[in-house]
Amino acid sequence: MSEKKLWAGRFTEPTDDFVEAFTASVEFDQRLAPYDVQGSIAHAKMLARQGIISQRERDSIIQGLEKILARIDAGEFRWSVALEDVHMNIEAALTKDIGIAGKKLHTGRSRNDQVATDVRLWLRAELVEIGTAIRRLQLALLDLAEREADTILPGFTHLQTAQPITFGHHMLAWFEMLERDDERMRDCAGRVNVMPLGAAALAGTTYPVDRHYTAELLAFDRPAENSLDAVSDRDFAIEFAAAASILMMHLSRMSEELILWSSAQFQFITLADSFCTGSSIMPQKKNPDVPELIRGKSGRIFGHLIALLTLMKSQPLAYNKDNQEDKEPLFDTADNLRGSLKVFADMLLTLQCNREAMRQAALKGFATATDLADYLVSKGLPFRDAHEVVGKAVVYCVERDCDLSDLSLDKLAGFSNVIEDDVFECLTLEGSVAARNHIGGTAPSQVRAAVMRARARLA
Ligand code: ARG
């Protein structure tokens, strides 16, 4: 216990050493320093404008805080665990530097509204970065979709060959997932951007504060309506963790596909060496560590969501110390989310498609069976009958280990007499994908049009 506590007035005994370390948050919340200073400067300006402190005191506080922040940035600030958290470390340093005026900064404010404000300012800035990272990944997907608009691979359901699709179309599916993720983040940002300051400890403050002015200075949309809610609400944090979890779930699914596709059994794609690692024992190995790690990181992000939900569950109004536990999951979520988005986009820029391997795979597994059924329907058969006819033809091919397109016209006509020699067109991979020619379909021309619409949306 080296420093005098800022709240020591009513205490007669010092804090237990272990309790001091146990309750301190400065080791992790010092990251909030720039936002703490930003919030304090706005608060000081408001106090002076309302005549609660003098103009000179305001100027001295602002200069003092700016110097402290410069010291923090330069790594020259000595953080003290005895001073518990980022807020009291900065306030104590300010008072040490500028004297009495420093002690006036906390007028009409509590650490409860202060920390809630800091976290919102921090998250608001993070959301901007995350939005930029999502966009960057989306642009990489659009480039790939355009480049591989004609590349055909088997589309799967139940991981069994279903119908031929284009690689570009697959990339656009990923794009859409991220589009919704971006919407969720933006939606969350609207609820983050509400200002707790002025709520003070829980009930508001007796000083003639102007919360609208402070909110304007900090570019918040508005002051929070209710002081009890303002200091205790962490649903904005839970919402962010939920949106981050869904985004990580998406990145995990995409990673899983990259891992499968880069395996010796698929060989659909090649990941650049710079995104893979080797094995210390098996010389032949080239492991897709980056997508595997992203897939794995989804676990910790989901964990943070559950941690935050559990942290809030059953908390009575208003502020409780439990809330100090919100920071580490939040910081870790933002850091890993940004990192995953960045590295995934970097990796996609180097991704090579092995078009021939994809094509060969699409030729196996009767990917065009539905096209044959649709052909029979176009010749007047009811769909259920057509389905039955094609099923019979597939069994015939399975027994002979060949594809539908390997059968002669005579053989095919043996399954249904409506089959003529125009059937072969619908049995080709190109014919199959080109026929799905409507908005949202896999036809190359639709992929190109979708890329154009998506680019216009992003612009
Ligand atoms: N370090 C605290 C937190 O992160 C700041 C608020 C403390 N307020 C209090 N009344 N003890 O939540």
Coordinates of C-alpha atoms and ligand atoms in Angstrom, one line a residue:
M1 CA 0.0 0.0 0.0
S2 CA 2.2 2.8 -1.3
E3 CA -0.3 5.4 -2.4
K4 CA -3.0 7.3 -0.5
K5 CA -6.4 6.1 -1.8
L6 CA -8.6 8.9 -3.3
W7 CA -11.5 7.5 -1.3
A8 CA -9.6 6.9 2.0
G9 CA -11.6 9.5 4.0
R10 CA -14.0 7.1 5.8
F11 CA -11.4 4.3 6.3
T12 CA -9.4 3.7 9.4
E13 CA -7.5 0.6 8.3
P14 CA -5.4 0.2 5.1
T15 CA -6.6 -2.2 2.4
D16 CA -5.3 -5.7 2.6
D17 CA -2.4 -6.1 0.2
F18 CA -3.9 -9.1 -1.6
V19 CA -7.3 -7.4 -1.8
E20 CA -5.7 -4.4 -3.3
A21 CA -4.1 -6.4 -6.1
F22 CA -7.3 -8.6 -6.4
T23 CA -9.6 -5.7 -6.9
A24 CA -7.4 -3.6 -9.1
S25 CA -8.1 -3.3 -12.8
V26 CA -5.3 -1.0 -13.9
E27 CA -3.3 -3.7 -15.5
F28 CA -5.9 -4.1 -18.2
D29 CA -8.0 -0.9 -18.1
Q30 CA -5.0 1.3 -18.7
R31 CA -5.8 0.7 -22.3
L32 CA -8.8 3.1 -21.9
A33 CA -6.5 6.0 -21.0
P34 CA -7.0 8.0 -24.3
Y35 CA -10.8 7.7 -23.8
D36 CA -10.6 8.5 -20.1
V37 CA -8.7 11.7 -20.9
Q38 CA -11.1 12.6 -23.8
G39 CA -14.1 12.2 -21.5
S40 CA -12.4 14.2 -18.7
I41 CA -11.5 17.0 -21.0
A42 CA -15.1 17.3 -22.2
H43 CA -16.4 17.1 -18.6
A44 CA -14.0 19.9 -17.5
K45 CA -15.2 22.1 -20.4
M46 CA -18.8 21.5 -19.4
L47 CA -18.0 22.3 -15.8
A48 CA -16.4 25.6 -16.7
R49 CA -19.1 26.6 -19.1
Q50 CA -21.7 26.1 -16.4
G51 CA -19.6 28.1 -13.9
I52 CA -18.9 25.1 -11.7
I53 CA -15.1 25.5 -12.1
S54 CA -13.2 28.5 -13.4
Q55 CA -11.9 29.0 -16.9
R56 CA -8.3 28.9 -15.4
E57 CA -9.0 25.7 -13.7
R58 CA -10.4 24.2 -16.9
D59 CA -7.3 25.2 -18.9
S60 CA -5.0 23.9 -16.2
I61 CA -6.9 20.5 -16.2
I62 CA -6.9 20.2 -20.0
Q63 CA -3.2 21.0 -20.2
G64 CA -2.4 18.6 -17.3
L65 CA -4.4 15.8 -18.9
E66 CA -2.8 16.2 -22.3
K67 CA 0.7 16.1 -20.7
I68 CA -0.3 12.9 -18.8
L69 CA -1.6 11.3 -22.0
A70 CA 1.7 12.2 -23.8
R71 CA 3.6 10.5 -20.9
I72 CA 1.4 7.4 -21.2
D73 CA 1.9 7.3 -25.0
A74 CA 5.6 7.5 -24.5
G75 CA 5.6 4.7 -21.9
E76 CA 6.8 7.1 -19.2
F77 CA 3.8 6.9 -16.9
R78 CA 4.1 4.9 -13.7
W79 CA 0.9 2.9 -13.2
S80 CA 0.1 2.1 -9.6
V81 CA -1.9 -0.9 -8.5
A82 CA -2.6 0.9 -5.2
L83 CA -4.5 3.5 -7.3
E84 CA -6.7 0.6 -8.5
D85 CA -7.7 1.7 -12.0
V86 CA -7.0 3.9 -15.0
H87 CA -9.4 6.6 -13.7
M88 CA -7.8 7.1 -10.3
N89 CA -4.2 6.7 -11.7
I90 CA -4.8 9.6 -14.1
E91 CA -6.7 11.7 -11.5
A92 CA -4.0 11.3 -8.9
A93 CA -1.3 12.2 -11.4
L94 CA -3.2 15.2 -12.4
T95 CA -3.6 16.5 -8.9
K96 CA 0.1 15.8 -8.3
D97 CA 1.0 17.9 -11.4
I98 CA -1.5 20.8 -11.2
G99 CA -2.7 20.9 -7.5
I100 CA -6.1 22.0 -6.4
A101 CA -7.7 22.2 -9.8
G102 CA -7.0 18.5 -10.4
K103 CA -9.1 17.7 -7.3
K104 CA -12.0 19.5 -8.8
L105 CA -12.2 17.4 -12.0
H106 CA -14.3 14.8 -10.4
T107 CA -17.1 17.3 -9.4
G108 CA -20.5 16.1 -10.6
R109 CA -19.0 12.8 -11.8
S110 CA -18.4 9.3 -10.5
R111 CA -16.2 6.5 -11.7
N112 CA -19.4 4.7 -12.5
D113 CA -20.5 7.1 -15.2
Q114 CA -16.9 7.6 -16.1
V115 CA -16.0 4.0 -16.8
A116 CA -19.3 3.4 -18.7
T117 CA -18.4 6.4 -20.9
D118 CA -14.8 5.3 -21.5
V119 CA -15.9 1.8 -22.6
R120 CA -18.4 3.2 -25.0
L121 CA -15.9 5.6 -26.5
W122 CA -13.4 2.8 -26.8
L123 CA -16.0 0.5 -28.5
R124 CA -17.2 3.2 -30.8
A125 CA -13.6 3.5 -32.1
E126 CA -13.2 -0.2 -32.4
L127 CA -16.4 -0.5 -34.4
V128 CA -15.0 1.8 -37.0
E129 CA -11.9 -0.3 -37.3
I130 CA -13.9 -3.5 -37.4
G131 CA -16.2 -2.0 -40.1
T132 CA -13.1 -1.2 -42.2
A133 CA -11.8 -4.7 -41.8
I134 CA -15.1 -6.3 -42.8
R135 CA -15.2 -4.1 -45.9
R136 CA -11.6 -5.1 -46.9
L137 CA -12.5 -8.7 -46.6
Q138 CA -15.7 -8.2 -48.6
L139 CA -13.7 -6.5 -51.4
A140 CA -11.3 -9.4 -51.5
L141 CA -14.3 -11.7 -51.9
L142 CA -15.7 -9.7 -54.7
D143 CA -12.4 -9.7 -56.6
L144 CA -12.2 -13.5 -56.2
A145 CA -15.9 -13.9 -57.2
E146 CA -15.2 -11.9 -60.4
R147 CA -12.0 -13.8 -61.2
E148 CA -13.6 -17.2 -60.7
A149 CA -17.1 -16.4 -62.1
D150 CA -16.8 -19.2 -64.6
T151 CA -14.9 -21.7 -62.4
I152 CA -17.1 -24.8 -61.7
L153 CA -17.0 -27.0 -58.7
P154 CA -19.4 -29.4 -57.1
G155 CA -21.9 -27.7 -54.7
F156 CA -22.7 -29.8 -51.6
T157 CA -25.5 -30.6 -49.4
H158 CA -24.8 -33.0 -46.5
L159 CA -21.2 -32.7 -47.9
Q160 CA -22.4 -35.0 -50.7
T161 CA -22.2 -33.8 -54.3
A162 CA -25.4 -31.9 -55.1
Q163 CA -25.3 -29.7 -58.1
P164 CA -22.5 -27.9 -60.0
I165 CA -22.0 -24.3 -58.8
T166 CA -19.5 -21.6 -59.7
F167 CA -16.7 -20.7 -57.3
G168 CA -17.6 -17.0 -57.7
H169 CA -21.1 -17.8 -56.5
H170 CA -19.7 -19.5 -53.5
M171 CA -17.6 -16.5 -52.7
L172 CA -20.7 -14.3 -53.0
A173 CA -22.4 -16.5 -50.3
W174 CA -19.6 -15.6 -48.0
F175 CA -19.9 -11.9 -49.0
E176 CA -23.6 -11.9 -48.0
M177 CA -22.8 -13.4 -44.5
L178 CA -20.4 -10.6 -43.9
E179 CA -22.9 -8.0 -45.2
R180 CA -25.2 -9.0 -42.4
D181 CA -22.4 -9.0 -39.9
D182 CA -21.6 -5.5 -41.0
E183 CA -25.2 -4.5 -40.5
R184 CA -25.2 -6.0 -37.0
M185 CA -22.1 -4.1 -36.1
R186 CA -23.6 -0.8 -37.4
D187 CA -26.8 -1.4 -35.5
C188 CA -24.9 -2.1 -32.4
A189 CA -22.9 1.2 -32.9
G190 CA -26.1 3.2 -32.7
R191 CA -26.8 1.9 -29.2
V192 CA -23.2 2.2 -28.1
N193 CA -23.2 5.9 -29.0
V194 CA -25.3 7.1 -26.0
M195 CA -23.6 9.1 -23.2
P196 CA -23.7 7.9 -19.5
L197 CA -21.8 11.0 -18.1
G198 CA -23.9 13.1 -15.7
A199 CA -25.5 9.9 -14.2
A200 CA -22.7 10.2 -11.6
A201 CA -22.8 7.4 -9.1
L202 CA -26.4 6.4 -9.9
A203 CA -28.9 9.1 -9.3
G204 CA -27.6 12.1 -11.2
T205 CA -25.8 15.0 -9.7
T206 CA -26.8 18.2 -7.7
Y207 CA -24.5 20.4 -9.9
P208 CA -26.1 22.3 -12.8
V209 CA -24.5 20.1 -15.4
D210 CA -25.3 20.4 -19.2
R211 CA -25.3 16.8 -20.4
H212 CA -26.3 17.8 -23.9
Y213 CA -23.2 19.9 -24.2
T214 CA -20.9 17.2 -22.9
A215 CA -22.6 14.7 -25.3
E216 CA -22.0 17.1 -28.2
L217 CA -18.3 17.6 -27.3
L218 CA -17.9 13.8 -27.3
A219 CA -19.9 13.3 -30.5
F220 CA -22.4 11.1 -28.7
D221 CA -25.9 11.0 -30.2
R222 CA -27.5 11.9 -26.9
P223 CA -27.2 11.7 -23.1
A224 CA -28.6 8.5 -21.6
E225 CA -32.2 9.0 -20.5
N226 CA -32.0 7.3 -17.1
S227 CA -29.1 7.6 -14.7
L228 CA -29.6 4.2 -13.1
D229 CA -29.6 2.5 -16.4
A230 CA -26.7 4.6 -17.7
V231 CA -24.2 3.4 -15.1
S232 CA -25.3 -0.2 -15.1
D233 CA -26.2 -1.0 -18.7
R234 CA -23.8 -3.3 -20.4
D235 CA -26.2 -4.7 -23.0
F236 CA -24.3 -2.7 -25.6
A237 CA -21.2 -4.8 -24.8
I238 CA -23.2 -8.1 -24.9
E239 CA -24.6 -7.0 -28.3
F240 CA -21.2 -6.4 -29.6
A241 CA -20.0 -9.8 -28.3
A242 CA -23.0 -11.4 -29.9
A243 CA -22.4 -9.8 -33.3
A244 CA -18.7 -10.7 -33.0
S245 CA -19.7 -14.3 -32.2
I246 CA -21.9 -14.5 -35.3
L247 CA -19.1 -13.0 -37.4
M248 CA -16.6 -15.5 -35.9
M249 CA -19.0 -18.3 -36.6
H250 CA -19.1 -17.2 -40.2
L251 CA -15.3 -17.0 -40.4
S252 CA -15.1 -20.4 -38.8
R253 CA -17.4 -21.9 -41.5
M254 CA -15.3 -20.3 -44.2
S255 CA -12.1 -21.5 -42.6
E256 CA -13.5 -25.0 -42.5
E257 CA -14.1 -24.9 -46.2
L258 CA -10.7 -23.7 -47.0
I259 CA -9.2 -26.4 -44.8
L260 CA -11.2 -29.1 -46.6
W261 CA -10.6 -27.7 -50.0
S262 CA -6.8 -27.5 -49.5
S263 CA -6.6 -31.1 -48.4
A264 CA -5.1 -33.8 -50.6
Q265 CA -8.5 -35.4 -50.9
F266 CA -10.1 -32.2 -52.4
Q267 CA -7.2 -30.2 -53.8
F268 CA -9.6 -27.5 -54.9
I269 CA -7.4 -24.7 -53.7
T270 CA -3.8 -23.9 -52.8
L271 CA -3.0 -21.6 -49.9
A272 CA 0.2 -19.6 -50.1
D273 CA 3.1 -21.0 -48.2
S274 CA 3.2 -17.8 -46.2
F275 CA -0.1 -18.7 -44.6
C276 CA 0.7 -22.3 -43.8
T277 CA 3.2 -24.1 -41.6
G278 CA 5.1 -27.4 -41.7
S279 CA 5.3 -30.3 -39.3
S280 CA 8.3 -31.0 -37.1
I281 CA 8.1 -34.7 -37.8
M282 CA 6.3 -35.2 -41.1
P283 CA 8.3 -33.7 -43.9
Q284 CA 5.5 -33.7 -46.5
K285 CA 3.1 -31.6 -44.4
K286 CA 1.8 -28.1 -45.3
N287 CA -0.8 -27.3 -42.7
P288 CA -3.5 -24.6 -43.1
D289 CA -2.8 -23.1 -39.7
V290 CA -4.3 -19.7 -40.3
P291 CA -7.8 -20.9 -41.1
E292 CA -7.5 -23.6 -38.4
L293 CA -6.6 -20.9 -35.8
I294 CA -9.5 -18.7 -36.9
R295 CA -11.8 -21.7 -36.6
G296 CA -10.4 -22.3 -33.1
K297 CA -10.6 -18.6 -32.0
S298 CA -14.4 -18.6 -32.6
G299 CA -14.5 -20.7 -29.3
R300 CA -13.0 -18.0 -27.2
I301 CA -15.2 -15.3 -28.7
F302 CA -18.3 -17.4 -28.0
G303 CA -17.0 -17.8 -24.5
H304 CA -16.7 -14.1 -24.0
L305 CA -20.4 -13.7 -25.0
I306 CA -21.4 -16.2 -22.4
A307 CA -19.1 -14.5 -19.9
L308 CA -20.7 -11.1 -20.4
L309 CA -24.2 -12.5 -20.3
T310 CA -23.5 -14.3 -17.1
L311 CA -21.7 -11.3 -15.7
M312 CA -24.9 -9.2 -16.1
K313 CA -27.4 -11.8 -15.2
S314 CA -29.0 -11.1 -11.7
Q315 CA -27.1 -7.9 -11.1
P316 CA -29.4 -5.5 -9.2
L317 CA -29.4 -1.8 -10.2
A318 CA -27.2 0.1 -10.4
Y319 CA -23.4 -0.2 -10.7
N320 CA -21.8 -3.3 -9.1
K321 CA -18.1 -4.1 -9.1
D322 CA -18.9 -7.2 -11.2
N323 CA -18.9 -4.8 -14.2
Q324 CA -15.2 -4.4 -13.9
E325 CA -15.1 -7.9 -15.4
D326 CA -16.5 -6.7 -18.7
K327 CA -13.2 -5.3 -20.0
E328 CA -11.0 -8.3 -20.6
P329 CA -13.6 -10.2 -22.6
L330 CA -14.4 -7.1 -24.6
F331 CA -10.8 -6.2 -25.4
D332 CA -10.0 -9.8 -26.3
T333 CA -13.0 -10.0 -28.5
A334 CA -12.1 -6.9 -30.4
D335 CA -8.5 -7.8 -30.8
N336 CA -9.1 -11.3 -32.1
L337 CA -11.9 -10.3 -34.3
R338 CA -9.8 -7.6 -36.0
G339 CA -6.9 -9.9 -36.3
S340 CA -9.0 -12.7 -37.8
L341 CA -10.6 -10.4 -40.3
K342 CA -7.3 -9.0 -41.4
V343 CA -5.5 -12.3 -41.8
F344 CA -8.4 -13.9 -43.6
A345 CA -8.5 -11.1 -46.2
D346 CA -4.7 -11.3 -46.6
M347 CA -4.9 -15.0 -47.1
L348 CA -7.7 -14.7 -49.8
L349 CA -5.6 -12.4 -51.8
T350 CA -3.1 -15.2 -52.3
L351 CA -5.6 -18.0 -52.8
Q352 CA -5.1 -20.1 -56.0
C353 CA -8.0 -22.1 -57.5
N354 CA -7.1 -25.5 -59.0
R355 CA -9.8 -25.3 -61.6
E356 CA -9.2 -28.6 -63.2
A357 CA -9.4 -30.5 -59.8
M358 CA -12.7 -28.7 -59.1
R359 CA -14.0 -29.6 -62.6
Q360 CA -13.1 -33.3 -62.2
A361 CA -14.8 -33.4 -58.8
A362 CA -17.9 -31.8 -60.3
L363 CA -18.0 -34.5 -63.0
K364 CA -18.3 -37.2 -60.4
G365 CA -21.2 -37.8 -58.1
F366 CA -24.0 -37.1 -60.7
A367 CA -24.0 -33.4 -60.1
T368 CA -26.2 -32.9 -63.2
A369 CA -28.9 -35.4 -62.2
T370 CA -31.4 -32.6 -61.3
D371 CA -30.7 -31.1 -64.7
L372 CA -31.7 -34.3 -66.4
A373 CA -34.9 -34.3 -64.3
D374 CA -35.6 -30.7 -65.3
Y375 CA -35.0 -31.7 -68.9
L376 CA -37.7 -34.4 -68.7
V377 CA -40.1 -31.9 -67.1
S378 CA -39.4 -29.6 -70.1
K379 CA -40.5 -32.5 -72.3
G380 CA -43.8 -32.8 -70.5
L381 CA -43.1 -35.3 -67.6
P382 CA -44.4 -34.5 -64.2
F383 CA -41.5 -33.7 -61.9
R384 CA -42.0 -36.7 -59.6
D385 CA -42.0 -39.1 -62.6
A386 CA -38.9 -37.4 -63.9
H387 CA -37.2 -37.8 -60.5
E388 CA -37.9 -41.6 -60.6
V389 CA -36.6 -41.9 -64.2
V390 CA -33.3 -40.2 -63.3
G391 CA -33.0 -42.2 -60.2
K392 CA -33.1 -45.4 -62.3
A393 CA -30.5 -44.0 -64.7
V394 CA -28.2 -43.1 -61.8
V395 CA -28.4 -46.7 -60.3
Y396 CA -27.5 -48.0 -63.8
C397 CA -24.4 -45.7 -63.9
V398 CA -23.4 -46.5 -60.3
E399 CA -23.3 -50.2 -61.3
R400 CA -21.1 -49.4 -64.3
D401 CA -19.0 -46.7 -62.6
C402 CA -19.8 -44.1 -65.2
D403 CA -21.5 -40.7 -65.4
L404 CA -24.9 -39.8 -66.9
S405 CA -23.1 -37.9 -69.7
D406 CA -21.1 -41.1 -70.6
L407 CA -24.4 -42.9 -71.6
S408 CA -25.3 -43.1 -75.3
L409 CA -28.5 -41.5 -76.6
D410 CA -30.0 -44.9 -77.1
K411 CA -29.2 -45.9 -73.5
L412 CA -30.7 -42.7 -72.2
A413 CA -33.8 -43.0 -74.3
G414 CA -34.2 -46.4 -72.8
F415 CA -35.1 -44.7 -69.5
S416 CA -37.6 -42.4 -71.1
N417 CA -38.7 -42.1 -74.7
V418 CA -38.9 -38.2 -74.5
I419 CA -35.1 -38.0 -74.4
E420 CA -33.6 -36.7 -77.6
D421 CA -30.1 -35.6 -78.6
D422 CA -30.5 -32.1 -77.1
V423 CA -30.2 -33.9 -73.7
F424 CA -26.4 -33.7 -73.7
E425 CA -26.3 -30.0 -73.4
C426 CA -28.1 -30.1 -70.1
L427 CA -25.8 -32.8 -68.8
T428 CA -22.7 -30.6 -69.2
L429 CA -21.4 -28.6 -66.2
E430 CA -21.5 -25.4 -68.2
G431 CA -25.1 -26.0 -69.3
S432 CA -26.1 -26.8 -65.7
V433 CA -24.7 -23.6 -64.1
A434 CA -25.7 -21.4 -67.0
A435 CA -29.3 -22.6 -66.7
R436 CA -29.6 -21.2 -63.2
N437 CA -29.9 -17.8 -64.7
H438 CA -32.0 -15.6 -62.3
I439 CA -31.1 -13.2 -59.5
G440 CA -29.3 -15.2 -56.7
G441 CA -28.6 -18.1 -59.1
T442 CA -25.1 -19.6 -59.8
A443 CA -24.9 -18.8 -63.6
P444 CA -21.6 -16.9 -64.4
S445 CA -23.5 -14.0 -65.8
Q446 CA -25.5 -13.7 -62.6
V447 CA -22.4 -13.8 -60.5
R448 CA -20.9 -11.0 -62.6
A449 CA -24.1 -9.0 -62.2
A450 CA -24.2 -9.7 -58.4
V451 CA -20.6 -8.5 -58.1
M452 CA -21.5 -5.3 -59.8
R453 CA -24.5 -4.7 -57.5
A454 CA -22.4 -5.5 -54.5
R455 CA -19.7 -3.1 -55.5
A456 CA -22.3 -0.4 -55.9
R457 CA -23.7 -1.2 -52.4
L458 CA -20.2 -0.8 -50.9
A459 CA -19.3 2.4 -52.8
Ligands
ARG1 N1 -12.5 -0.1 -12.3 C1 -13.9 0.1 -12.2 C2 -14.7 -0.7 -13.3 O1 -14.0 -1.1 -14.2 C3 -14.3 1.5 -12.3 C4 -15.6 1.9 -11.6 C5 -15.5 1.6 -10.1 N2 -16.6 2.1 -9.4 C6 -16.8 1.8 -8.1 N3 -17.8 2.3 -7.6 N4 -15.9 1.0 -7.5 O2 -15.8 -0.9 -13.3

